[in-house]
Amino acid sequence: MARPFPSVSRCSCLLSAVFVAAPFLVPLPVWSQVGAAAAPEAWKLLPPKPLAYVVAPAPGELLEYVLKHPLRARVEALPGYRAAVDSEGYRKFQGAVALAQTQLGRRWPAAIEGLVGGGVHLAFDAKQQSACLLARAAEPEFAAQTEQQLLNWANFAAKQNATPWKSSEHRGVTIHQGPDGACLAVWDGWIAFSNRLTTVKSVVDRSRDGGESLADHPTLASLHRQTTPATRLWAHVDLKQLRDAGAAKQLFQGQAENPAAELLFGGVLTTLQHTDFLAARLEAAPEGVKLSVAAPHRDQWVPEPRRHFFGADSRGQGKLLAQVNDQILSLTAYREIGRMWMQADDLFSPKMVDSLTEADSNLTTLFGGRDFGEDILGSLKPQVQFVVGRQAFEQLPRPALRLPGFALVGLLRDPVKMQPDLRRTYQSLIGFLNIVGAQQGNPQLDMDIEAVGDAKLYTANYVPEPTEAKSETARIFFNFSPCIAFAGERVVISSSVELAKKLIQSPANGAETPNTLATLSAVAARKALEDNRGQLIAQNMLEGNTRKDAERTIDSILDVADMLRSVELSLSTSPADAVSKLELTLEVEFAPANE
């Protein structure tokens, strides 16, 4: 289940990228708090209707967050990091930074704070085909002093083209323009950079005369009020502009490519067809990071074929049906799978519909003439859960490559009626697999029945050859022991008996979850990787690496996994009178160093 933020953790890619610059660090100053307060002031200078707008309210705090993170020492200990800082390219980078610090007269973290500590704003204007970066200096005098040095660097780089930057005056402000059209201006504590001269001039004009600007935008003010002290970045994207311009037509046509994509993202496609904008917010605290992407959502936008995704009034919620030890992944969702299957004609392309029609015919035959969509998939309640769990392989033979087990957990609408039908179909399927397997020389599946408390399990285990019965490096088949289990209304369809037993005996929590909730346990995932360390090293060596290099690569992956505790992705609707919000949230939590 999701923890209330800030009990989440942090983006390792961002950490790794910035930690490479760590040798230049000095104790950072207390970063300016002016960023969040100055945001509306910056809006008065920017274009009124940008396609996209991104703001870092306090860049210094974001930099400090990354560079002082407790994981920094662990990242620096990774072999990949050490190799990067020992490279020729990084040594040149060190030299360039050292020279820049000498010319600026201060260390680079303090220089960044002085130049942009009051906030960085980036606006993209589709009509003008322009981008404008506007920064508020925490130290206006330092920004003015740095202007000439920035121009010197630009002219030094331009010498290769033999075309230096040119300077001109506009409203008392000097604007520098490069040979590629890029423009820079520094005035009154503002720094503006754009790919178009007209854009910089318009920013200067608004600073002098006011006029229509981003401050007049109908939704940004409310988004700004939702920021918290932990907000490091936030953004707004005008989807209506994109749709009206005919961009990303495939994204906005609202059609998923296949049933898997429809089950995972179909509802999001419906919202993207109608909503005016997306708003994103990145929050970061010592324990982790949280990225939220939200958009207005109205239930009347949902067509009947997509009702399987949202439920009545867009209030469909998932349910936690089971939870087990060594659970790598849990995905709970509200999905009326049978309803989706029966309305495939309205959801998919003609080619996909033809494939599903053929599959439906074959599956109806397999299920003894019962309609696969209405009678079989329709027998499940909308609350479903998909689980991936590490296997212990306590009994021999054990496979050389040890895969996790996976299972679908659901609730039957009519258990008395459906359990016999599902059992017979399972038995028919095992018989079919044995016939096909015999033709291909594969081991046979031996069926059995087990009772565990009130639950009944129908199992199938591969029969090993005599020479393989005690093996620790058996064939991949021995990862699988397909099973179907029943306990009241609960049904478990699993790739392994071990996982099925855990799930069917798990207390039925029944706690409601968002419409979609995926939780990855990095601790369990690392154990599964560790189980296969030898196999992963061997595979890496087959790609041409030495054993030492292969071990270093695989151990680095395990070390990165050690830094993580969990990753959680949720999709939810939040009704608010006639309008609700569709929100996608990603939370990353890191493990403390002592875990």
PDB file of N, CA, C and O in Angstrom, residues 395-463:
ATOM      1  N   GLN A 395      12.384 -28.586  -3.062  1.00  0.00           N
ATOM      2  CA  GLN A 395      12.505 -29.985  -3.455  1.00  0.00           C
ATOM      3  C   GLN A 395      13.271 -30.112  -4.767  1.00  0.00           C
ATOM      4  O   GLN A 395      13.227 -29.229  -5.623  1.00  0.00           O
ATOM      5  N   LEU A 396      13.968 -31.235  -4.910  1.00  0.00           N
ATOM      6  CA  LEU A 396      14.675 -31.552  -6.151  1.00  0.00           C
ATOM      7  C   LEU A 396      13.697 -32.173  -7.143  1.00  0.00           C
ATOM      8  O   LEU A 396      12.709 -32.797  -6.732  1.00  0.00           O
ATOM      9  N   PRO A 397      13.993 -31.997  -8.453  1.00  0.00           N
ATOM     10  CA  PRO A 397      15.112 -31.267  -9.049  1.00  0.00           C
ATOM     11  C   PRO A 397      14.876 -29.758  -9.014  1.00  0.00           C
ATOM     12  O   PRO A 397      13.741 -29.297  -9.003  1.00  0.00           O
ATOM     13  N   ARG A 398      15.995 -29.029  -9.009  1.00  0.00           N
ATOM     14  CA  ARG A 398      15.928 -27.576  -9.058  1.00  0.00           C
ATOM     15  C   ARG A 398      16.462 -27.105 -10.407  1.00  0.00           C
ATOM     16  O   ARG A 398      17.513 -27.575 -10.860  1.00  0.00           O
ATOM     17  N   PRO A 399      15.782 -26.152 -11.044  1.00  0.00           N
ATOM     18  CA  PRO A 399      16.258 -25.694 -12.360  1.00  0.00           C
ATOM     19  C   PRO A 399      17.520 -24.857 -12.239  1.00  0.00           C
ATOM     20  O   PRO A 399      17.754 -24.199 -11.226  1.00  0.00           O
ATOM     21  N   ALA A 400      18.330 -24.884 -13.279  1.00  0.00           N
ATOM     22  CA  ALA A 400      19.550 -24.083 -13.288  1.00  0.00           C
ATOM     23  C   ALA A 400      19.206 -22.596 -13.274  1.00  0.00           C
ATOM     24  O   ALA A 400      19.797 -21.818 -12.526  1.00  0.00           O
ATOM     25  N   LEU A 401      18.251 -22.195 -14.115  1.00  0.00           N
ATOM     26  CA  LEU A 401      17.758 -20.829 -14.128  1.00  0.00           C
ATOM     27  C   LEU A 401      16.455 -20.789 -13.349  1.00  0.00           C
ATOM     28  O   LEU A 401      15.475 -21.408 -13.748  1.00  0.00           O
ATOM     29  N   ARG A 402      16.446 -20.087 -12.222  1.00  0.00           N
ATOM     30  CA  ARG A 402      15.311 -20.140 -11.300  1.00  0.00           C
ATOM     31  C   ARG A 402      14.427 -18.904 -11.471  1.00  0.00           C
ATOM     32  O   ARG A 402      14.795 -17.804 -11.061  1.00  0.00           O
ATOM     33  N   LEU A 403      13.273 -19.122 -12.077  1.00  0.00           N
ATOM     34  CA  LEU A 403      12.360 -18.033 -12.398  1.00  0.00           C
ATOM     35  C   LEU A 403      11.342 -17.834 -11.283  1.00  0.00           C
ATOM     36  O   LEU A 403      10.971 -18.792 -10.606  1.00  0.00           O
ATOM     37  N   PRO A 404      10.870 -16.611 -11.108  1.00  0.00           N
ATOM     38  CA  PRO A 404       9.776 -16.389 -10.156  1.00  0.00           C
ATOM     39  C   PRO A 404       8.497 -17.055 -10.650  1.00  0.00           C
ATOM     40  O   PRO A 404       8.316 -17.299 -11.849  1.00  0.00           O
ATOM     41  N   GLY A 405       7.579 -17.325  -9.718  1.00  0.00           N
ATOM     42  CA  GLY A 405       6.256 -17.785 -10.087  1.00  0.00           C
ATOM     43  C   GLY A 405       5.337 -16.596 -10.307  1.00  0.00           C
ATOM     44  O   GLY A 405       5.598 -15.490  -9.823  1.00  0.00           O
ATOM     45  N   PHE A 406       4.261 -16.809 -11.053  1.00  0.00           N
ATOM     46  CA  PHE A 406       3.290 -15.736 -11.282  1.00  0.00           C
ATOM     47  C   PHE A 406       1.885 -16.318 -11.227  1.00  0.00           C
ATOM     48  O   PHE A 406       1.666 -17.508 -11.516  1.00  0.00           O
ATOM     49  N   ALA A 407       0.928 -15.480 -10.837  1.00  0.00           N
ATOM     50  CA  ALA A 407      -0.429 -15.991 -10.627  1.00  0.00           C
ATOM     51  C   ALA A 407      -1.443 -14.874 -10.779  1.00  0.00           C
ATOM     52  O   ALA A 407      -1.149 -13.700 -10.534  1.00  0.00           O
ATOM     53  N   LEU A 408      -2.651 -15.264 -11.164  1.00  0.00           N
ATOM     54  CA  LEU A 408      -3.802 -14.374 -11.204  1.00  0.00           C
ATOM     55  C   LEU A 408      -4.734 -14.770 -10.066  1.00  0.00           C
ATOM     56  O   LEU A 408      -5.088 -15.940  -9.920  1.00  0.00           O
ATOM     57  N   VAL A 409      -5.120 -13.796  -9.259  1.00  0.00           N
ATOM     58  CA  VAL A 409      -6.048 -14.022  -8.154  1.00  0.00           C
ATOM     59  C   VAL A 409      -7.339 -13.264  -8.463  1.00  0.00           C
ATOM     60  O   VAL A 409      -7.299 -12.079  -8.795  1.00  0.00           O
ATOM     61  N   GLY A 410      -8.464 -13.960  -8.384  1.00  0.00           N
ATOM     62  CA  GLY A 410      -9.742 -13.319  -8.678  1.00  0.00           C
ATOM     63  C   GLY A 410     -10.837 -13.813  -7.765  1.00  0.00           C
ATOM     64  O   GLY A 410     -10.627 -14.699  -6.916  1.00  0.00           O
ATOM     65  N   LEU A 411     -12.017 -13.229  -7.926  1.00  0.00           N
ATOM     66  CA  LEU A 411     -13.198 -13.607  -7.148  1.00  0.00           C
ATOM     67  C   LEU A 411     -14.281 -14.061  -8.123  1.00  0.00           C
ATOM     68  O   LEU A 411     -14.592 -13.354  -9.094  1.00  0.00           O
ATOM     69  N   LEU A 412     -14.862 -15.230  -7.881  1.00  0.00           N
ATOM     70  CA  LEU A 412     -15.906 -15.783  -8.745  1.00  0.00           C
ATOM     71  C   LEU A 412     -17.270 -15.242  -8.336  1.00  0.00           C
ATOM     72  O   LEU A 412     -17.606 -15.184  -7.153  1.00  0.00           O
ATOM     73  N   ARG A 413     -18.055 -14.866  -9.341  1.00  0.00           N
ATOM     74  CA  ARG A 413     -19.406 -14.405  -9.057  1.00  0.00           C
ATOM     75  C   ARG A 413     -20.276 -15.548  -8.541  1.00  0.00           C
ATOM     76  O   ARG A 413     -21.113 -15.354  -7.650  1.00  0.00           O
ATOM     77  N   ASP A 414     -20.089 -16.736  -9.097  1.00  0.00           N
ATOM     78  CA  ASP A 414     -20.885 -17.910  -8.717  1.00  0.00           C
ATOM     79  C   ASP A 414     -19.945 -19.092  -8.547  1.00  0.00           C
ATOM     80  O   ASP A 414     -19.766 -19.909  -9.456  1.00  0.00           O
ATOM     81  N   PRO A 415     -19.306 -19.219  -7.370  1.00  0.00           N
ATOM     82  CA  PRO A 415     -18.301 -20.273  -7.167  1.00  0.00           C
ATOM     83  C   PRO A 415     -18.849 -21.681  -7.379  1.00  0.00           C
ATOM     84  O   PRO A 415     -18.163 -22.533  -7.962  1.00  0.00           O
ATOM     85  N   VAL A 416     -20.057 -21.948  -6.910  1.00  0.00           N
ATOM     86  CA  VAL A 416     -20.621 -23.300  -7.018  1.00  0.00           C
ATOM     87  C   VAL A 416     -20.749 -23.708  -8.479  1.00  0.00           C
ATOM     88  O   VAL A 416     -20.457 -24.850  -8.862  1.00  0.00           O
ATOM     89  N   LYS A 417     -21.122 -22.805  -9.319  1.00  0.00           N
ATOM     90  CA  LYS A 417     -21.318 -23.100 -10.731  1.00  0.00           C
ATOM     91  C   LYS A 417     -20.005 -23.156 -11.495  1.00  0.00           C
ATOM     92  O   LYS A 417     -19.810 -24.023 -12.362  1.00  0.00           O
ATOM     93  N   MET A 418     -19.077 -22.258 -11.178  1.00  0.00           N
ATOM     94  CA  MET A 418     -17.892 -22.111 -12.005  1.00  0.00           C
ATOM     95  C   MET A 418     -16.727 -23.006 -11.619  1.00  0.00           C
ATOM     96  O   MET A 418     -15.902 -23.370 -12.471  1.00  0.00           O
ATOM     97  N   GLN A 419     -16.606 -23.385 -10.350  1.00  0.00           N
ATOM     98  CA  GLN A 419     -15.460 -24.198  -9.955  1.00  0.00           C
ATOM     99  C   GLN A 419     -15.354 -25.502 -10.746  1.00  0.00           C
ATOM    100  O   GLN A 419     -14.266 -25.837 -11.253  1.00  0.00           O
ATOM    101  N   PRO A 420     -16.433 -26.269 -10.925  1.00  0.00           N
ATOM    102  CA  PRO A 420     -16.319 -27.510 -11.721  1.00  0.00           C
ATOM    103  C   PRO A 420     -15.920 -27.242 -13.165  1.00  0.00           C
ATOM    104  O   PRO A 420     -15.118 -27.988 -13.745  1.00  0.00           O
ATOM    105  N   ASP A 421     -16.463 -26.188 -13.770  1.00  0.00           N
ATOM    106  CA  ASP A 421     -16.123 -25.875 -15.157  1.00  0.00           C
ATOM    107  C   ASP A 421     -14.654 -25.517 -15.302  1.00  0.00           C
ATOM    108  O   ASP A 421     -13.976 -25.974 -16.234  1.00  0.00           O
ATOM    109  N   LEU A 422     -14.151 -24.695 -14.391  1.00  0.00           N
ATOM    110  CA  LEU A 422     -12.745 -24.310 -14.455  1.00  0.00           C
ATOM    111  C   LEU A 422     -11.822 -25.488 -14.174  1.00  0.00           C
ATOM    112  O   LEU A 422     -10.764 -25.626 -14.791  1.00  0.00           O
ATOM    113  N   ARG A 423     -12.234 -26.361 -13.260  1.00  0.00           N
ATOM    114  CA  ARG A 423     -11.422 -27.546 -12.964  1.00  0.00           C
ATOM    115  C   ARG A 423     -11.308 -28.441 -14.192  1.00  0.00           C
ATOM    116  O   ARG A 423     -10.226 -28.902 -14.545  1.00  0.00           O
ATOM    117  N   ARG A 424     -12.447 -28.709 -14.863  1.00  0.00           N
ATOM    118  CA  ARG A 424     -12.420 -29.576 -16.049  1.00  0.00           C
ATOM    119  C   ARG A 424     -11.588 -28.959 -17.167  1.00  0.00           C
ATOM    120  O   ARG A 424     -10.844 -29.659 -17.866  1.00  0.00           O
ATOM    121  N   THR A 425     -11.688 -27.652 -17.329  1.00  0.00           N
ATOM    122  CA  THR A 425     -10.898 -26.995 -18.362  1.00  0.00           C
ATOM    123  C   THR A 425      -9.414 -27.090 -18.050  1.00  0.00           C
ATOM    124  O   THR A 425      -8.582 -27.323 -18.944  1.00  0.00           O
ATOM    125  N   TYR A 426      -9.055 -26.905 -16.786  1.00  0.00           N
ATOM    126  CA  TYR A 426      -7.664 -27.042 -16.369  1.00  0.00           C
ATOM    127  C   TYR A 426      -7.147 -28.443 -16.692  1.00  0.00           C
ATOM    128  O   TYR A 426      -6.042 -28.605 -17.246  1.00  0.00           O
ATOM    129  N   GLN A 427      -7.911 -29.445 -16.365  1.00  0.00           N
ATOM    130  CA  GLN A 427      -7.488 -30.821 -16.626  1.00  0.00           C
ATOM    131  C   GLN A 427      -7.342 -31.081 -18.117  1.00  0.00           C
ATOM    132  O   GLN A 427      -6.408 -31.763 -18.556  1.00  0.00           O
ATOM    133  N   SER A 428      -8.258 -30.523 -18.924  1.00  0.00           N
ATOM    134  CA  SER A 428      -8.154 -30.684 -20.372  1.00  0.00           C
ATOM    135  C   SER A 428      -6.898 -30.013 -20.905  1.00  0.00           C
ATOM    136  O   SER A 428      -6.213 -30.538 -21.800  1.00  0.00           O
ATOM    137  N   LEU A 429      -6.579 -28.837 -20.358  1.00  0.00           N
ATOM    138  CA  LEU A 429      -5.394 -28.106 -20.794  1.00  0.00           C
ATOM    139  C   LEU A 429      -4.122 -28.876 -20.464  1.00  0.00           C
ATOM    140  O   LEU A 429      -3.201 -28.960 -21.293  1.00  0.00           O
ATOM    141  N   ILE A 430      -4.044 -29.451 -19.273  1.00  0.00           N
ATOM    142  CA  ILE A 430      -2.871 -30.239 -18.905  1.00  0.00           C
ATOM    143  C   ILE A 430      -2.718 -31.439 -19.840  1.00  0.00           C
ATOM    144  O   ILE A 430      -1.607 -31.781 -20.282  1.00  0.00           O
ATOM    145  N   GLY A 431      -3.826 -32.110 -20.163  1.00  0.00           N
ATOM    146  CA  GLY A 431      -3.771 -33.226 -21.108  1.00  0.00           C
ATOM    147  C   GLY A 431      -3.256 -32.790 -22.473  1.00  0.00           C
ATOM    148  O   GLY A 431      -2.441 -33.486 -23.095  1.00  0.00           O
ATOM    149  N   PHE A 432      -3.728 -31.625 -22.931  1.00  0.00           N
ATOM    150  CA  PHE A 432      -3.261 -31.105 -24.220  1.00  0.00           C
ATOM    151  C   PHE A 432      -1.761 -30.812 -24.176  1.00  0.00           C
ATOM    152  O   PHE A 432      -1.017 -31.131 -25.116  1.00  0.00           O
ATOM    153  N   LEU A 433      -1.271 -30.189 -23.073  1.00  0.00           N
ATOM    154  CA  LEU A 433       0.152 -29.894 -22.941  1.00  0.00           C
ATOM    155  C   LEU A 433       0.989 -31.170 -22.935  1.00  0.00           C
ATOM    156  O   LEU A 433       2.101 -31.203 -23.480  1.00  0.00           O
ATOM    157  N   ASN A 434       0.471 -32.225 -22.349  1.00  0.00           N
ATOM    158  CA  ASN A 434       1.200 -33.497 -22.333  1.00  0.00           C
ATOM    159  C   ASN A 434       1.322 -34.089 -23.726  1.00  0.00           C
ATOM    160  O   ASN A 434       2.359 -34.656 -24.093  1.00  0.00           O
ATOM    161  N   ILE A 435       0.258 -33.979 -24.518  1.00  0.00           N
ATOM    162  CA  ILE A 435       0.304 -34.504 -25.889  1.00  0.00           C
ATOM    163  C   ILE A 435       1.334 -33.739 -26.710  1.00  0.00           C
ATOM    164  O   ILE A 435       2.186 -34.323 -27.397  1.00  0.00           O
ATOM    165  N   VAL A 436       1.278 -32.403 -26.629  1.00  0.00           N
ATOM    166  CA  VAL A 436       2.238 -31.586 -27.372  1.00  0.00           C
ATOM    167  C   VAL A 436       3.652 -31.824 -26.862  1.00  0.00           C
ATOM    168  O   VAL A 436       4.606 -31.942 -27.643  1.00  0.00           O
ATOM    169  N   GLY A 437       3.816 -31.914 -25.537  1.00  0.00           N
ATOM    170  CA  GLY A 437       5.135 -32.121 -24.959  1.00  0.00           C
ATOM    171  C   GLY A 437       5.744 -33.451 -25.357  1.00  0.00           C
ATOM    172  O   GLY A 437       6.949 -33.541 -25.611  1.00  0.00           O
ATOM    173  N   ALA A 438       4.927 -34.488 -25.427  1.00  0.00           N
ATOM    174  CA  ALA A 438       5.431 -35.812 -25.822  1.00  0.00           C
ATOM    175  C   ALA A 438       5.968 -35.774 -27.245  1.00  0.00           C
ATOM    176  O   ALA A 438       6.988 -36.409 -27.558  1.00  0.00           O
ATOM    177  N   GLN A 439       5.307 -35.041 -28.117  1.00  0.00           N
ATOM    178  CA  GLN A 439       5.760 -34.928 -29.502  1.00  0.00           C
ATOM    179  C   GLN A 439       7.088 -34.193 -29.613  1.00  0.00           C
ATOM    180  O   GLN A 439       7.851 -34.408 -30.554  1.00  0.00           O
ATOM    181  N   GLN A 440       7.370 -33.324 -28.638  1.00  0.00           N
ATOM    182  CA  GLN A 440       8.595 -32.528 -28.673  1.00  0.00           C
ATOM    183  C   GLN A 440       9.677 -33.057 -27.739  1.00  0.00           C
ATOM    184  O   GLN A 440      10.737 -32.445 -27.606  1.00  0.00           O
ATOM    185  N   GLY A 441       9.415 -34.191 -27.090  1.00  0.00           N
ATOM    186  CA  GLY A 441      10.403 -34.782 -26.197  1.00  0.00           C
ATOM    187  C   GLY A 441      10.518 -34.099 -24.854  1.00  0.00           C
ATOM    188  O   GLY A 441      11.546 -34.232 -24.172  1.00  0.00           O
ATOM    189  N   ASN A 442       9.489 -33.373 -24.448  1.00  0.00           N
ATOM    190  CA  ASN A 442       9.500 -32.688 -23.157  1.00  0.00           C
ATOM    191  C   ASN A 442       8.975 -33.609 -22.057  1.00  0.00           C
ATOM    192  O   ASN A 442       8.242 -34.565 -22.327  1.00  0.00           O
ATOM    193  N   PRO A 443       9.315 -33.327 -20.785  1.00  0.00           N
ATOM    194  CA  PRO A 443       8.790 -34.137 -19.688  1.00  0.00           C
ATOM    195  C   PRO A 443       7.273 -34.006 -19.576  1.00  0.00           C
ATOM    196  O   PRO A 443       6.694 -33.016 -20.007  1.00  0.00           O
ATOM    197  N   GLN A 444       6.643 -35.018 -18.975  1.00  0.00           N
ATOM    198  CA  GLN A 444       5.191 -35.051 -18.830  1.00  0.00           C
ATOM    199  C   GLN A 444       4.761 -34.430 -17.491  1.00  0.00           C
ATOM    200  O   GLN A 444       5.508 -34.452 -16.515  1.00  0.00           O
ATOM    201  N   LEU A 445       3.537 -33.916 -17.482  1.00  0.00           N
ATOM    202  CA  LEU A 445       2.952 -33.352 -16.269  1.00  0.00           C
ATOM    203  C   LEU A 445       2.090 -34.401 -15.578  1.00  0.00           C
ATOM    204  O   LEU A 445       1.250 -35.047 -16.218  1.00  0.00           O
ATOM    205  N   ASP A 446       2.290 -34.541 -14.280  1.00  0.00           N
ATOM    206  CA  ASP A 446       1.540 -35.511 -13.480  1.00  0.00           C
ATOM    207  C   ASP A 446       0.546 -34.743 -12.606  1.00  0.00           C
ATOM    208  O   ASP A 446       0.940 -33.914 -11.783  1.00  0.00           O
ATOM    209  N   MET A 447      -0.743 -34.992 -12.790  1.00  0.00           N
ATOM    210  CA  MET A 447      -1.783 -34.249 -12.077  1.00  0.00           C
ATOM    211  C   MET A 447      -2.081 -34.861 -10.717  1.00  0.00           C
ATOM    212  O   MET A 447      -1.960 -36.073 -10.517  1.00  0.00           O
ATOM    213  N   ASP A 448      -2.505 -33.993  -9.792  1.00  0.00           N
ATOM    214  CA  ASP A 448      -2.844 -34.438  -8.439  1.00  0.00           C
ATOM    215  C   ASP A 448      -3.848 -33.442  -7.852  1.00  0.00           C
ATOM    216  O   ASP A 448      -4.109 -32.372  -8.417  1.00  0.00           O
ATOM    217  N   ILE A 449      -4.407 -33.804  -6.694  1.00  0.00           N
ATOM    218  CA  ILE A 449      -5.340 -32.941  -5.968  1.00  0.00           C
ATOM    219  C   ILE A 449      -4.842 -32.824  -4.534  1.00  0.00           C
ATOM    220  O   ILE A 449      -4.479 -33.816  -3.903  1.00  0.00           O
ATOM    221  N   GLU A 450      -4.810 -31.583  -4.012  1.00  0.00           N
ATOM    222  CA  GLU A 450      -4.395 -31.359  -2.630  1.00  0.00           C
ATOM    223  C   GLU A 450      -5.448 -30.517  -1.921  1.00  0.00           C
ATOM    224  O   GLU A 450      -6.090 -29.657  -2.531  1.00  0.00           O
ATOM    225  N   ALA A 451      -5.590 -30.773  -0.632  1.00  0.00           N
ATOM    226  CA  ALA A 451      -6.472 -29.955   0.204  1.00  0.00           C
ATOM    227  C   ALA A 451      -5.609 -29.226   1.228  1.00  0.00           C
ATOM    228  O   ALA A 451      -4.785 -29.846   1.922  1.00  0.00           O
ATOM    229  N   VAL A 452      -5.778 -27.934   1.320  1.00  0.00           N
ATOM    230  CA  VAL A 452      -5.051 -27.106   2.286  1.00  0.00           C
ATOM    231  C   VAL A 452      -6.088 -26.307   3.049  1.00  0.00           C
ATOM    232  O   VAL A 452      -6.607 -25.301   2.556  1.00  0.00           O
ATOM    233  N   GLY A 453      -6.426 -26.748   4.250  1.00  0.00           N
ATOM    234  CA  GLY A 453      -7.492 -26.098   4.993  1.00  0.00           C
ATOM    235  C   GLY A 453      -8.804 -26.223   4.232  1.00  0.00           C
ATOM    236  O   GLY A 453      -9.207 -27.316   3.816  1.00  0.00           O
ATOM    237  N   ASP A 454      -9.460 -25.095   4.019  1.00  0.00           N
ATOM    238  CA  ASP A 454     -10.714 -25.080   3.269  1.00  0.00           C
ATOM    239  C   ASP A 454     -10.487 -24.986   1.765  1.00  0.00           C
ATOM    240  O   ASP A 454     -11.459 -24.988   0.992  1.00  0.00           O
ATOM    241  N   ALA A 455      -9.239 -24.886   1.351  1.00  0.00           N
ATOM    242  CA  ALA A 455      -8.930 -24.714  -0.063  1.00  0.00           C
ATOM    243  C   ALA A 455      -8.657 -26.054  -0.731  1.00  0.00           C
ATOM    244  O   ALA A 455      -8.186 -27.009  -0.105  1.00  0.00           O
ATOM    245  N   LYS A 456      -8.940 -26.105  -2.023  1.00  0.00           N
ATOM    246  CA  LYS A 456      -8.650 -27.291  -2.819  1.00  0.00           C
ATOM    247  C   LYS A 456      -7.796 -26.857  -4.003  1.00  0.00           C
ATOM    248  O   LYS A 456      -8.123 -25.895  -4.711  1.00  0.00           O
ATOM    249  N   LEU A 457      -6.686 -27.590  -4.188  1.00  0.00           N
ATOM    250  CA  LEU A 457      -5.746 -27.268  -5.258  1.00  0.00           C
ATOM    251  C   LEU A 457      -5.668 -28.414  -6.250  1.00  0.00           C
ATOM    252  O   LEU A 457      -5.528 -29.586  -5.856  1.00  0.00           O
ATOM    253  N   TYR A 458      -5.733 -28.088  -7.520  1.00  0.00           N
ATOM    254  CA  TYR A 458      -5.564 -29.053  -8.597  1.00  0.00           C
ATOM    255  C   TYR A 458      -4.204 -28.750  -9.211  1.00  0.00           C
ATOM    256  O   TYR A 458      -3.980 -27.663  -9.768  1.00  0.00           O
ATOM    257  N   THR A 459      -3.277 -29.712  -9.084  1.00  0.00           N
ATOM    258  CA  THR A 459      -1.881 -29.445  -9.382  1.00  0.00           C
ATOM    259  C   THR A 459      -1.367 -30.313 -10.526  1.00  0.00           C
ATOM    260  O   THR A 459      -1.953 -31.351 -10.859  1.00  0.00           O
ATOM    261  N   ALA A 460      -0.244 -29.897 -11.094  1.00  0.00           N
ATOM    262  CA  ALA A 460       0.446 -30.675 -12.121  1.00  0.00           C
ATOM    263  C   ALA A 460       1.938 -30.412 -11.988  1.00  0.00           C
ATOM    264  O   ALA A 460       2.365 -29.252 -11.983  1.00  0.00           O
ATOM    265  N   ASN A 461       2.735 -31.450 -11.858  1.00  0.00           N
ATOM    266  CA  ASN A 461       4.176 -31.323 -11.712  1.00  0.00           C
ATOM    267  C   ASN A 461       4.880 -32.116 -12.808  1.00  0.00           C
ATOM    268  O   ASN A 461       4.451 -33.231 -13.162  1.00  0.00           O
ATOM    269  N   TYR A 462       5.964 -31.545 -13.320  1.00  0.00           N
ATOM    270  CA  TYR A 462       6.730 -32.249 -14.338  1.00  0.00           C
ATOM    271  C   TYR A 462       7.436 -33.451 -13.724  1.00  0.00           C
ATOM    272  O   TYR A 462       7.997 -33.378 -12.621  1.00  0.00           O
ATOM    273  N   VAL A 463       7.416 -34.566 -14.444  1.00  0.00           N
ATOM    274  CA  VAL A 463       8.058 -35.809 -13.991  1.00  0.00           C
ATOM    275  C   VAL A 463       9.479 -35.828 -14.538  1.00  0.00           C
ATOM    276  O   VAL A 463       9.678 -35.851 -15.760  1.00  0.00           O
TER     277      VAL A 463
END
